[in-house]
CSV table of C-alpha atoms in Angstrom, one decimal:
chain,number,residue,atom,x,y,z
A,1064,UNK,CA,-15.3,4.5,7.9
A,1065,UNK,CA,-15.4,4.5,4.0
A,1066,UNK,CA,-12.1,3.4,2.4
A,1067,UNK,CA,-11.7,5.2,-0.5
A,1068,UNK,CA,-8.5,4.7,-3.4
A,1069,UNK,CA,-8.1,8.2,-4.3
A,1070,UNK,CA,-5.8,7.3,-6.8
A,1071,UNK,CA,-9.2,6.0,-8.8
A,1072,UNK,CA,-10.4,9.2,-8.5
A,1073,UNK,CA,-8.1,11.7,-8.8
A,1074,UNK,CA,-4.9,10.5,-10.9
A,1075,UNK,CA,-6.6,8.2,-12.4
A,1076,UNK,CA,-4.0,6.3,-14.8
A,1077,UNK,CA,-1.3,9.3,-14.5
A,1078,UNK,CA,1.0,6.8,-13.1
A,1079,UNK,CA,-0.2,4.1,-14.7
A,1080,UNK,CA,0.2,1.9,-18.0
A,1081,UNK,CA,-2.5,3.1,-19.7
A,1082,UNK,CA,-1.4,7.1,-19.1
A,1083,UNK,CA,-3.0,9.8,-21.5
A,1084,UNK,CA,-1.3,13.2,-22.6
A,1085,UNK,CA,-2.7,16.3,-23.4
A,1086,UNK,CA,-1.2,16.4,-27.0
A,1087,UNK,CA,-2.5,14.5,-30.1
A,1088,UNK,CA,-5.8,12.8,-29.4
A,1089,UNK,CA,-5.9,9.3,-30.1
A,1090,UNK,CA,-8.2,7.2,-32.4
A,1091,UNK,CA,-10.3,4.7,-30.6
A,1092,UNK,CA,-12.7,2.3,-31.8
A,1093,UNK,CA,-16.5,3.0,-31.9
A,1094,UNK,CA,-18.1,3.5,-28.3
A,1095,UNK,CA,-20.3,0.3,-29.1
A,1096,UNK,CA,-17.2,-2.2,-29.0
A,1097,UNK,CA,-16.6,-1.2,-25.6
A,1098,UNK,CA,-17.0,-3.0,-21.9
A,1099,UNK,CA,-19.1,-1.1,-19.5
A,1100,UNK,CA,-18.4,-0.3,-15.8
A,1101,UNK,CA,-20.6,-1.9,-13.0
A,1102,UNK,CA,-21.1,-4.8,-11.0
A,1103,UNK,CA,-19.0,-7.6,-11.0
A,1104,UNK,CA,-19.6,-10.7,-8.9
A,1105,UNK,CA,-17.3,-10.4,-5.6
A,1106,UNK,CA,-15.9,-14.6,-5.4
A,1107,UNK,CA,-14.1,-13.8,-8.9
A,1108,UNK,CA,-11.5,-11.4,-6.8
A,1109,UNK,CA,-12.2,-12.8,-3.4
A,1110,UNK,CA,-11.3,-16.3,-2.2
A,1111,UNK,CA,-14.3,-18.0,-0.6
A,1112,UNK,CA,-12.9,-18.1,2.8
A,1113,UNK,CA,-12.7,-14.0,3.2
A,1114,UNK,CA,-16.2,-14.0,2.4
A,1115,UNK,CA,-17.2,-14.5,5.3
A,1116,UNK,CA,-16.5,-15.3,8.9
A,1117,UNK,CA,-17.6,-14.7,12.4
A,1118,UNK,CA,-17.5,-10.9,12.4
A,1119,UNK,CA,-17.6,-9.9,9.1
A,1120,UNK,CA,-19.5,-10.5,5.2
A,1121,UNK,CA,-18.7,-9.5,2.3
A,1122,UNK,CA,-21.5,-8.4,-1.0
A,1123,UNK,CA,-21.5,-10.5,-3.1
A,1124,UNK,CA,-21.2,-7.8,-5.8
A,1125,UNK,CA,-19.1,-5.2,-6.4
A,1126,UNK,CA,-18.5,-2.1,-8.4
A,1127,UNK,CA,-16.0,-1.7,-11.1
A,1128,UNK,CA,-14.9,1.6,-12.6
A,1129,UNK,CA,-13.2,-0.1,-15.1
A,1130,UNK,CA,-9.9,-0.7,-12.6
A,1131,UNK,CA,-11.0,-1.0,-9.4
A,1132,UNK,CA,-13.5,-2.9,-7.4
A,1133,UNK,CA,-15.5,-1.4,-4.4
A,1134,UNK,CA,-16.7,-3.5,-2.3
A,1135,UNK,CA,-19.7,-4.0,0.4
A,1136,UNK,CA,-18.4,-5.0,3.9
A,1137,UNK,CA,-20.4,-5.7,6.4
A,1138,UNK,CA,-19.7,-6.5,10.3
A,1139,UNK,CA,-22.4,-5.9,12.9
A,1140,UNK,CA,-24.6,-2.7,12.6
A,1141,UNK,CA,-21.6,-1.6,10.7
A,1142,UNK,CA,-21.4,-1.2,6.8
A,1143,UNK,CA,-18.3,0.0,5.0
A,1144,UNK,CA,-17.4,0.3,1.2
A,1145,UNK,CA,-13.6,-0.6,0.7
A,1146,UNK,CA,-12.0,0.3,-2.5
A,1147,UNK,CA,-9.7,-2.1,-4.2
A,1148,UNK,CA,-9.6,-6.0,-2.9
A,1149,UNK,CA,-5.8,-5.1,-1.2
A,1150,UNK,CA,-7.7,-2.6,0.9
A,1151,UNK,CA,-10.8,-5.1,2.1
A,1152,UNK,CA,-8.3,-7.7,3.2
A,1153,UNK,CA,-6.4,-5.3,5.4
A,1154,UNK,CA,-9.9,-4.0,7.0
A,1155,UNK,CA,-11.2,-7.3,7.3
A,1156,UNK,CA,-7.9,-8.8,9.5
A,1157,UNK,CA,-8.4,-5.3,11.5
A,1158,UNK,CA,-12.0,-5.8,12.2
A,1159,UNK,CA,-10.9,-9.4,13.9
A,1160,UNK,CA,-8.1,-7.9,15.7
A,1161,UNK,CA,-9.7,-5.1,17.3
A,1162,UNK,CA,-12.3,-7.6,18.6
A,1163,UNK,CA,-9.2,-9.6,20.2
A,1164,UNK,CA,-7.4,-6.6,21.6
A,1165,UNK,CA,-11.1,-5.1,22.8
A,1166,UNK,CA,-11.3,-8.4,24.8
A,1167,UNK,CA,-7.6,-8.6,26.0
A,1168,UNK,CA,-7.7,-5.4,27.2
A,1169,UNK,CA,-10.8,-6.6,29.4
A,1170,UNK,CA,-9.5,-9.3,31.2
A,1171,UNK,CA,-7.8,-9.4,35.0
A,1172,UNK,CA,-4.6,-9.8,33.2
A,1173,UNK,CA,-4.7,-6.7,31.7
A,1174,UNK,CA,-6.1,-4.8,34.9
A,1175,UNK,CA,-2.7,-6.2,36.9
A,1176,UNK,CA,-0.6,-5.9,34.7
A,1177,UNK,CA,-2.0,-2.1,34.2
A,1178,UNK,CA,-1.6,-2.4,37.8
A,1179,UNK,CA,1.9,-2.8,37.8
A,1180,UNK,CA,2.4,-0.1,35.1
A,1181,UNK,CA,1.8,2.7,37.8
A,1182,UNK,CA,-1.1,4.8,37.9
A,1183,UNK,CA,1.2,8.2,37.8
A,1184,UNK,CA,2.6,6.6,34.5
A,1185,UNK,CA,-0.3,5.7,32.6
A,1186,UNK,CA,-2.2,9.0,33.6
A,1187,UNK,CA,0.9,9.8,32.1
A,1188,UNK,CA,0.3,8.5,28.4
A,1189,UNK,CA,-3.5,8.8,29.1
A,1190,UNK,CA,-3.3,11.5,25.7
A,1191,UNK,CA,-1.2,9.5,23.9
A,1192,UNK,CA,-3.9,6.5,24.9
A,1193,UNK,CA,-7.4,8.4,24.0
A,1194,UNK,CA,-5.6,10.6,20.9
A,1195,UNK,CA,-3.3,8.5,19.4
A,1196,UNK,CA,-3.3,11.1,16.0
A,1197,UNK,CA,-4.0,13.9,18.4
A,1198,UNK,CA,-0.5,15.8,17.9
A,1199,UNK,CA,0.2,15.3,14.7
A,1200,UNK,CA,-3.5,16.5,13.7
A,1201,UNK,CA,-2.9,19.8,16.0
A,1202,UNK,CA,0.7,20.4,13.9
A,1203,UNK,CA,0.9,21.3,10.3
A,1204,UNK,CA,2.3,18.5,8.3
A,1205,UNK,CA,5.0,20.5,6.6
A,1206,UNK,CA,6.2,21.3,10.0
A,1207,UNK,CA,8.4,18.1,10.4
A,1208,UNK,CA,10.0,19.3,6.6
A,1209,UNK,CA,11.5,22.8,8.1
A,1210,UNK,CA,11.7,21.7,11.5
A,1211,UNK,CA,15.6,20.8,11.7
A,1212,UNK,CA,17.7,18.2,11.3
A,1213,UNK,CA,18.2,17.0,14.7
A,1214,UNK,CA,17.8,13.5,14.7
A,1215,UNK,CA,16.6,11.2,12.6
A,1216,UNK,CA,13.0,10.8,13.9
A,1217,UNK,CA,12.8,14.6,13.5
A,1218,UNK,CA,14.6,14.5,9.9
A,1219,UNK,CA,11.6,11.8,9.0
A,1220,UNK,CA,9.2,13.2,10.0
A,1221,UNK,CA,6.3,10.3,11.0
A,1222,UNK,CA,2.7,9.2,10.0
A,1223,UNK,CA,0.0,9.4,11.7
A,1224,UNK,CA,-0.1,5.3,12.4
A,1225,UNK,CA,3.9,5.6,13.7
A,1226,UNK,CA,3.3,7.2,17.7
A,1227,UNK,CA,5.6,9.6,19.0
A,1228,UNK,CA,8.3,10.4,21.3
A,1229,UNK,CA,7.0,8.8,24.4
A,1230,UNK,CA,5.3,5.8,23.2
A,1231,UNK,CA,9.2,5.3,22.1
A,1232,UNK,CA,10.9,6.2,25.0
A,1233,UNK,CA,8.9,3.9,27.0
A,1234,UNK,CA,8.9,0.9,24.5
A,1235,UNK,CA,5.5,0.9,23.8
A,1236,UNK,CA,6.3,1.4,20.0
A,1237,UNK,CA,8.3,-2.0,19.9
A,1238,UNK,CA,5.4,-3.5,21.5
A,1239,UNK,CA,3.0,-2.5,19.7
A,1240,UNK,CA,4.7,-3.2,16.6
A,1241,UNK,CA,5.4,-7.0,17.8
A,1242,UNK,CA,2.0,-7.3,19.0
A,1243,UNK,CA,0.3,-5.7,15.5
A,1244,UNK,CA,1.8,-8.5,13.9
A,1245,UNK,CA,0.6,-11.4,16.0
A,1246,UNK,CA,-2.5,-10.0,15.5
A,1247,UNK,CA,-2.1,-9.9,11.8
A,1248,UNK,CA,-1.9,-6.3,10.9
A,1249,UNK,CA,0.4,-3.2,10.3
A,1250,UNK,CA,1.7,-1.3,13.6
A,1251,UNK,CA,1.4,1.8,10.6
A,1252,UNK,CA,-2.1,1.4,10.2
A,1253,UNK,CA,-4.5,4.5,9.9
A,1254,UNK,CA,-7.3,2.9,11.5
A,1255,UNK,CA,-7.8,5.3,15.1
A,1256,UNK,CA,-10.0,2.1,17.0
A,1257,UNK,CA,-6.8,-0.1,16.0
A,1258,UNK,CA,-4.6,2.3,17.1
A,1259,UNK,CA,-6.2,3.0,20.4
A,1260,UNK,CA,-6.4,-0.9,21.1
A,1261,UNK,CA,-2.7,-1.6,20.1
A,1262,UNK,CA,-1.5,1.2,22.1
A,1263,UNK,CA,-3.1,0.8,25.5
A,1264,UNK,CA,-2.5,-3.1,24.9
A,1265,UNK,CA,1.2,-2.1,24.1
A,1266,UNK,CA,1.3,-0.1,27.4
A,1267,UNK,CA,0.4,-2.6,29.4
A,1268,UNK,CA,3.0,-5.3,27.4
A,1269,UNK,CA,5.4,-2.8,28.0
A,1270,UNK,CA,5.1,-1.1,30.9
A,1271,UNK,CA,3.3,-4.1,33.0
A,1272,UNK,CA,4.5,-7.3,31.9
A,1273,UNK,CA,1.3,-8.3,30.1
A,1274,UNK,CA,2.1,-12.0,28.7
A,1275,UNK,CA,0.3,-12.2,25.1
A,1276,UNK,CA,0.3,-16.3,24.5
A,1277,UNK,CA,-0.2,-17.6,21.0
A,1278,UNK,CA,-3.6,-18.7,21.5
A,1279,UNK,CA,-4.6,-14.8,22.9
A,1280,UNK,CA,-2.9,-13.5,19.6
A,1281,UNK,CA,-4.2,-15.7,17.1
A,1282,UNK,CA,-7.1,-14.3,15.1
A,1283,UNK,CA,-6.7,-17.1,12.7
A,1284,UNK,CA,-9.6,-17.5,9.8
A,1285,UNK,CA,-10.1,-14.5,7.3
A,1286,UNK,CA,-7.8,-12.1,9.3
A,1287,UNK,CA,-4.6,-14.0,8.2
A,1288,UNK,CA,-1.2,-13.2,8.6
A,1289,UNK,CA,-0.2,-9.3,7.5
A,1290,UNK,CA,3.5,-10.3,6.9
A,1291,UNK,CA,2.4,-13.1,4.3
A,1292,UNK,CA,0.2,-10.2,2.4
A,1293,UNK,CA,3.2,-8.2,1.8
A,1294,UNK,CA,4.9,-9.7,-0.8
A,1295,UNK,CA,8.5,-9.4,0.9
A,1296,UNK,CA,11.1,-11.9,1.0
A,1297,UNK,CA,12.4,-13.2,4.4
A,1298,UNK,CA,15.1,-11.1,5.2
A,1299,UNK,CA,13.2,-7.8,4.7
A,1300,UNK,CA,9.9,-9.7,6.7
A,1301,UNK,CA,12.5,-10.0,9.9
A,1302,UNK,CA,13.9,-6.2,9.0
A,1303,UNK,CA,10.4,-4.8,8.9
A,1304,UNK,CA,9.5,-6.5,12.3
A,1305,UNK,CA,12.5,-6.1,14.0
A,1306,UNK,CA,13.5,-1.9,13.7
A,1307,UNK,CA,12.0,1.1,14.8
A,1308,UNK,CA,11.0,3.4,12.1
A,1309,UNK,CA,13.7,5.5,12.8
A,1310,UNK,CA,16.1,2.5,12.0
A,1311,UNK,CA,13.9,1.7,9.0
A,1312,UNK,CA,14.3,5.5,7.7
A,1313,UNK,CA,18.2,5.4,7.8
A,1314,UNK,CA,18.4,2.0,6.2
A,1315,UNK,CA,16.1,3.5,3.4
A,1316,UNK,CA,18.6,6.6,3.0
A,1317,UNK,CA,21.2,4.8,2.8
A,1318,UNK,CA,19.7,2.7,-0.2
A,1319,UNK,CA,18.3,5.5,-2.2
A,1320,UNK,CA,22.0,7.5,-1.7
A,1321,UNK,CA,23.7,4.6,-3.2
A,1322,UNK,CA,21.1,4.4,-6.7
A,1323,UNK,CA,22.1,8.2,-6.9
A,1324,UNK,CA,19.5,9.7,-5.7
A,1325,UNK,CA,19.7,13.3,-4.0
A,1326,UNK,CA,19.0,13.8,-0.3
A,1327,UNK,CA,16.7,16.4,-1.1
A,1328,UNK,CA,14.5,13.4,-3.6
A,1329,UNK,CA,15.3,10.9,-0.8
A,1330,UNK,CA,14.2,13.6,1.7
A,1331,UNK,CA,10.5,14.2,-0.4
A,1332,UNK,CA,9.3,10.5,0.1
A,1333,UNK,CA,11.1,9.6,3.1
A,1334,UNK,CA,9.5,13.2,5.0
A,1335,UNK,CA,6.3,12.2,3.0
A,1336,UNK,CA,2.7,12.2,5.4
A,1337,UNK,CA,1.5,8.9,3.2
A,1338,UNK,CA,4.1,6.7,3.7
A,1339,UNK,CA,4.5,4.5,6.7
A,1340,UNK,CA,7.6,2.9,7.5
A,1341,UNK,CA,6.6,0.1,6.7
A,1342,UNK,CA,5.6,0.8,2.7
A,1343,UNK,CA,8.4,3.1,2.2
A,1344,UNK,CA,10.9,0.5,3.3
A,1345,UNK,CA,9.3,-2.3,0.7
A,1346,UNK,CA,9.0,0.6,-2.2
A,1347,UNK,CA,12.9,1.5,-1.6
A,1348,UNK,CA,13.7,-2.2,-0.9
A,1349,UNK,CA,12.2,-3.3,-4.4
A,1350,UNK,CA,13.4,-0.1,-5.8
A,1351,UNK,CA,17.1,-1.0,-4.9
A,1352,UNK,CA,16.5,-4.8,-6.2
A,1353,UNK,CA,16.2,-3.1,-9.4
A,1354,UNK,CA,19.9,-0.8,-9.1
A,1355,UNK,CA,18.5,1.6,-11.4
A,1356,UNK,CA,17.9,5.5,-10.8
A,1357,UNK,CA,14.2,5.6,-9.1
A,1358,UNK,CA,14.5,9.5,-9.1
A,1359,UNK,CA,11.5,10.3,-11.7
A,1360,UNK,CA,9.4,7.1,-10.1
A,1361,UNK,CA,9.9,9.2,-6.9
A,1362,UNK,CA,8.9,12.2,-8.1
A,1363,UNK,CA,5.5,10.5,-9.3
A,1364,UNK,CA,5.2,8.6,-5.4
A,1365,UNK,CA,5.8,11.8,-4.0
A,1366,UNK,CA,2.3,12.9,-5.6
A,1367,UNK,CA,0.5,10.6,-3.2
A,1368,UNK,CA,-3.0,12.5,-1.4
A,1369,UNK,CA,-3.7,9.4,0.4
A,1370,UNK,CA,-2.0,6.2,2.0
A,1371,UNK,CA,-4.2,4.0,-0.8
A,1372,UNK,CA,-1.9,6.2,-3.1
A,1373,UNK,CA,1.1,5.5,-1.1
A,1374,UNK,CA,0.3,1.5,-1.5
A,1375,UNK,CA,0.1,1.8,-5.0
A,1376,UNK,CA,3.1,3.4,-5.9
A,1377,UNK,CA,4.6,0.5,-3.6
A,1378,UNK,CA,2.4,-2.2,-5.6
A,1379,UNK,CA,4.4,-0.4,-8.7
A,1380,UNK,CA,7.7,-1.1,-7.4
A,1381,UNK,CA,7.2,-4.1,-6.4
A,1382,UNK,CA,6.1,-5.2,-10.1
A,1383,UNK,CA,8.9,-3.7,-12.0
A,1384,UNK,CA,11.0,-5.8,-9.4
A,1385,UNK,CA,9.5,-8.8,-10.1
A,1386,UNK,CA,9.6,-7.7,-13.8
A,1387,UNK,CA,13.5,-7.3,-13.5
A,1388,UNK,CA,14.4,-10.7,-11.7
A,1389,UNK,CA,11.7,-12.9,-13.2
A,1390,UNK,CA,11.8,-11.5,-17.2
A,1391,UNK,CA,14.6,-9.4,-18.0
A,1392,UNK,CA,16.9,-6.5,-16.3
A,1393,UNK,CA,15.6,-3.4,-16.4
A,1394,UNK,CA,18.1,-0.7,-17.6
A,1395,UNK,CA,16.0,2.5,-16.6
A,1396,UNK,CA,12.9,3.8,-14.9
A,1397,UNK,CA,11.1,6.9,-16.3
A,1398,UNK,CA,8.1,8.7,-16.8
A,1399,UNK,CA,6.5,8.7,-20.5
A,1400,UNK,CA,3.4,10.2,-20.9
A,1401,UNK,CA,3.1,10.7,-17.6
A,1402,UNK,CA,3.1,7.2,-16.9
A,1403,UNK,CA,5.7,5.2,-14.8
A,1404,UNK,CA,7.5,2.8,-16.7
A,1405,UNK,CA,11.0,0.9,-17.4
A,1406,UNK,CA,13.2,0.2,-20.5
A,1407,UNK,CA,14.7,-3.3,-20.2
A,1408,UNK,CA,17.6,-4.5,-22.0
A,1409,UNK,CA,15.9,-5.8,-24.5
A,1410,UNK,CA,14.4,-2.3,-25.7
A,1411,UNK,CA,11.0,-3.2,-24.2
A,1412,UNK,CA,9.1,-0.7,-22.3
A,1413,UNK,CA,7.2,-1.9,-19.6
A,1414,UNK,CA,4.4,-0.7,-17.9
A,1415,UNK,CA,3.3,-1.7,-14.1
A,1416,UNK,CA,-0.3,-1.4,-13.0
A,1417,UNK,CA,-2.1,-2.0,-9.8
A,1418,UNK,CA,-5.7,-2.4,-10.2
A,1419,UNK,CA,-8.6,-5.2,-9.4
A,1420,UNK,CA,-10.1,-5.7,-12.6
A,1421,UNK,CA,-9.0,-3.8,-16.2
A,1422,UNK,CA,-11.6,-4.1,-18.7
A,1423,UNK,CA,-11.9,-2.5,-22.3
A,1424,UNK,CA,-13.1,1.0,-22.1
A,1425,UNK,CA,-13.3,4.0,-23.8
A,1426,UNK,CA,-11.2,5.2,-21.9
A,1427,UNK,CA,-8.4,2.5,-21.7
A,1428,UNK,CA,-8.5,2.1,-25.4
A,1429,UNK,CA,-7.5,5.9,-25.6
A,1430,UNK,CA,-4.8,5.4,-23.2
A,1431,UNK,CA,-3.5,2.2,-25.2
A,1432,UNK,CA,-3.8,4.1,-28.3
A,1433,UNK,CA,-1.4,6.9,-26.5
A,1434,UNK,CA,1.2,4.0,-26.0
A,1435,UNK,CA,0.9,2.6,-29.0
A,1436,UNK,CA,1.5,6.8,-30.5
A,1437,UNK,CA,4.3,6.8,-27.8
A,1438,UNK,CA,6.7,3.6,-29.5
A,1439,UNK,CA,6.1,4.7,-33.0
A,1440,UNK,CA,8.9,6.6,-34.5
A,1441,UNK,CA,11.6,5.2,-31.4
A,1442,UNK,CA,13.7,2.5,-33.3
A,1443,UNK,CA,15.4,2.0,-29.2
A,1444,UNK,CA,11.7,0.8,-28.6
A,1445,UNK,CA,11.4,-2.8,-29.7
A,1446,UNK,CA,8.1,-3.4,-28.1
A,1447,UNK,CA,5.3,-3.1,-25.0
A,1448,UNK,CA,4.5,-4.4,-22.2
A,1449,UNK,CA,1.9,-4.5,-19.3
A,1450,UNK,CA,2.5,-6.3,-16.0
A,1451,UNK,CA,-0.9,-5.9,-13.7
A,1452,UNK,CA,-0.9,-7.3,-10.1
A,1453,UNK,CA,-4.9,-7.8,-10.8
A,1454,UNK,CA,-7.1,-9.5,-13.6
A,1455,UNK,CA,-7.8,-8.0,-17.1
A,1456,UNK,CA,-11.3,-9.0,-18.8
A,1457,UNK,CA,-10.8,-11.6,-21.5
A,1458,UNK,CA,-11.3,-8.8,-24.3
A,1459,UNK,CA,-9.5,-6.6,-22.9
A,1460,UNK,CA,-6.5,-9.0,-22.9
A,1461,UNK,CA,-7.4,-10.0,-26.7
A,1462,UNK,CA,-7.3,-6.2,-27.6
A,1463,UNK,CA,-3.8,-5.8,-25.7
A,1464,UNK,CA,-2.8,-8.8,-28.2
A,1465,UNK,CA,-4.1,-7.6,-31.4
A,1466,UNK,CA,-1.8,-4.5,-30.7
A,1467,UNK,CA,1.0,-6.6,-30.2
A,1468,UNK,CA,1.2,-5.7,-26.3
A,1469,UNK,CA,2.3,-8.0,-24.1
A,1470,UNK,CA,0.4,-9.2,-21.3
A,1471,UNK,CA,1.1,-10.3,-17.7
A,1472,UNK,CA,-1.5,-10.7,-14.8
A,1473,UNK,CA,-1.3,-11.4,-11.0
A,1474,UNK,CA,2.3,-10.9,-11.2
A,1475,UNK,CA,2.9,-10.2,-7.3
A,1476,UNK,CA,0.8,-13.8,-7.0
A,1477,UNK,CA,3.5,-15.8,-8.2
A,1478,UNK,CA,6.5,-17.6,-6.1
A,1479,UNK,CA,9.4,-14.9,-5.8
């Protein structure tokens, strides 16, 4: 399976810090001063020990559009090319767990406890078990939108990763999600082989008193922990574990009604195919840190084709957060130049970006240019700023300077 970040691709900067209108075009210096896209040696964005481990390697180069990083994974007969290094550490830790849950679901344990399930009830689920996305795939997606609002599963509508009716009825769901997480990885997760292991490993957790002990669940190594990857305080780590997506959704409604958004905005991203429980809860959750108005940052999630898109808009929210409580409160959150971006007190606009490696291109030094365009003539504007969760190349961060932007990488890295 090829992870792809359509977001590279397809809106490439339109939600970004270095956006680009259609109006005036911008001066940029002479195409020879530029960086060039290519290959980039992997250990400079990859710690050494998710290089490599029992099941998996990793390239040891990778190739830069001029934001992103695509990297070579490798694991068995099995080659895959991950976009962005956020995306490579979640396949990596679900390579290692489907290998555990392939072998738990093999032992006499699991047969019993199977056993014990009932053979009318499993040949129940057996669907559910072989075509975990089956139903959703069979019903149009903007079914769940006009469907009614009878309920709040139905009035959610869920993703693909999220099960269905059944799997809740029966508990599976809050196995599986408890289970997902010892094994280091999202209960959401779009991967069908995870999903087929977690379930029929759920069903028998559920259903047949399969005991999962600590040494079972541990994957340990490069798979790691998928809470600690989040970048989510406590409290929200023990709320994401804890409720049901349904819970999760009402929770999330309740926040966006009280920063004065509509029902029908709240409706658009809470309805939305991209966005699993869990990344709409930390979007909303960081988006309610703030206090501010999220409607026209919603209105640029809500563009999402992909769940790589959905991710990023999180990683956005979850900058400008860290931008409000760690440098100065944010007063607003707009869309200039079709780029997402906040006004502090201050009179600074700031910029959040999610990428692996920014370097200085003909392309980004159009879009700086745009910015640059954008403050001039707004005396309420009393400066720039870009906050990146990645790296920036060292002239690309001396260019930023000579304009007078300031600069911030690996800003979700840092203690909260």
């Amino acid at each position: 399976m090829i992870t792809k970040y359509i977001i590279a691709t397809l809106t490439l900067f339109t939600s970004t810090a270095l956006a680009q209108t259609s109006g005036t075009p911008s001066p940029v210096p002479s195409p020879t001063t530029f960086e060039s896209s290519g290959r980039v040696e992997t250990k400079m964005f990859v710690p050494e020990d998710l290089m490599k481990g029992s099941l998996h390697t990793v390239g040891d180069q990778a190739e830069n559009d001029g934001l992103l990083n695509t990297y070579s994974l490798y694991s068995g007969d099995d080659a895959f090319e991950v976009t962005t290094g956020i995306a490579l550490r979640t396949r990596i830790r679900e390579i290692y767990a489907i290998d555990k849950l392939r072998a738990m679901s093999q032992t006499d344990e699991f047969a019993k406890a199977m056993e014990n399930a009932g053979r009318q009830k499993v040949q129940s689920v057996v669907g559910l078990v072989e075509d975990p996305f089956g139903t959703i795939k069979r019903v149009p997606m903007g079914a769940s939108r006009f469907f009614g609002r009878i309920g709040e599963g139905l009035k959610g509508g869920r993703t693909e990763g999220e099960g269905n009716m059944v799997q809740s009825v029966m508990g599976i769901s809050k196995a599986k999600t408890a289970l997902a997480v010892k094994m280091g990885v999202s209960p959401y997760s779009y991967n069908q082989e995870l999903q087929h292991q977690l379930t029929i490993n759920a069903r028998a957790i559920a259903g047949g008193g399969l005991v999962v002990s600590a040494a079972t669940a541990a994957v340990g190594g490069a798979a790691g922990d998928v809470i600690s990857v989040l970048n989510v305080n406590q409290t929200l780590q023990q709320t994401l574990v804890n409720s049901t997506p349904d819970d999760l959704r009402i929770l999330n409604r309740k926040k966006l009604f009280s920063l004065g958004v509509t029902r029908e905005d709240a409706d658009a991203l809470l309805m939305h195919p991209w966005y699993s429980p869990w990344t709409e809860t930390i979007l909303v959750d960081a988006l309610s840190n703030i206090g501010v108005d999220p409607t026209a940052f919603l209105a640029d999630a809500c563009k999402a084709l992909t769940e790589q898109d959905a991710i990023y808009f999180e990683r956005l929210a979850q900058i400008l957060a860290r931008y409000h409580v760690s440098k100065a409160k944010l007063r607003a959150i707009h869309v200039e130049s079709r780029a997402v971006c906040a006004r502090d007190t201050n009179g600074t606009l700031v910029f959040p970006l999610s990428c692996d490696y920014a370097i200085w291109s003909e392309h980004a030094a159009g879009r700086v240019a745009e910015l640059l365009a954008l403050a001039q003539g707004q005396d309420e504007i009393k400066g720039l700023a870009l906050w990146v969760d990645g790296k920036v190349s060292d002239r690309a961060a001396q260019e930023l300077k000579n304009r007078k932007i300031d600069l911030a990488t690996k800003v979700l890295d840092k203690q909260q």
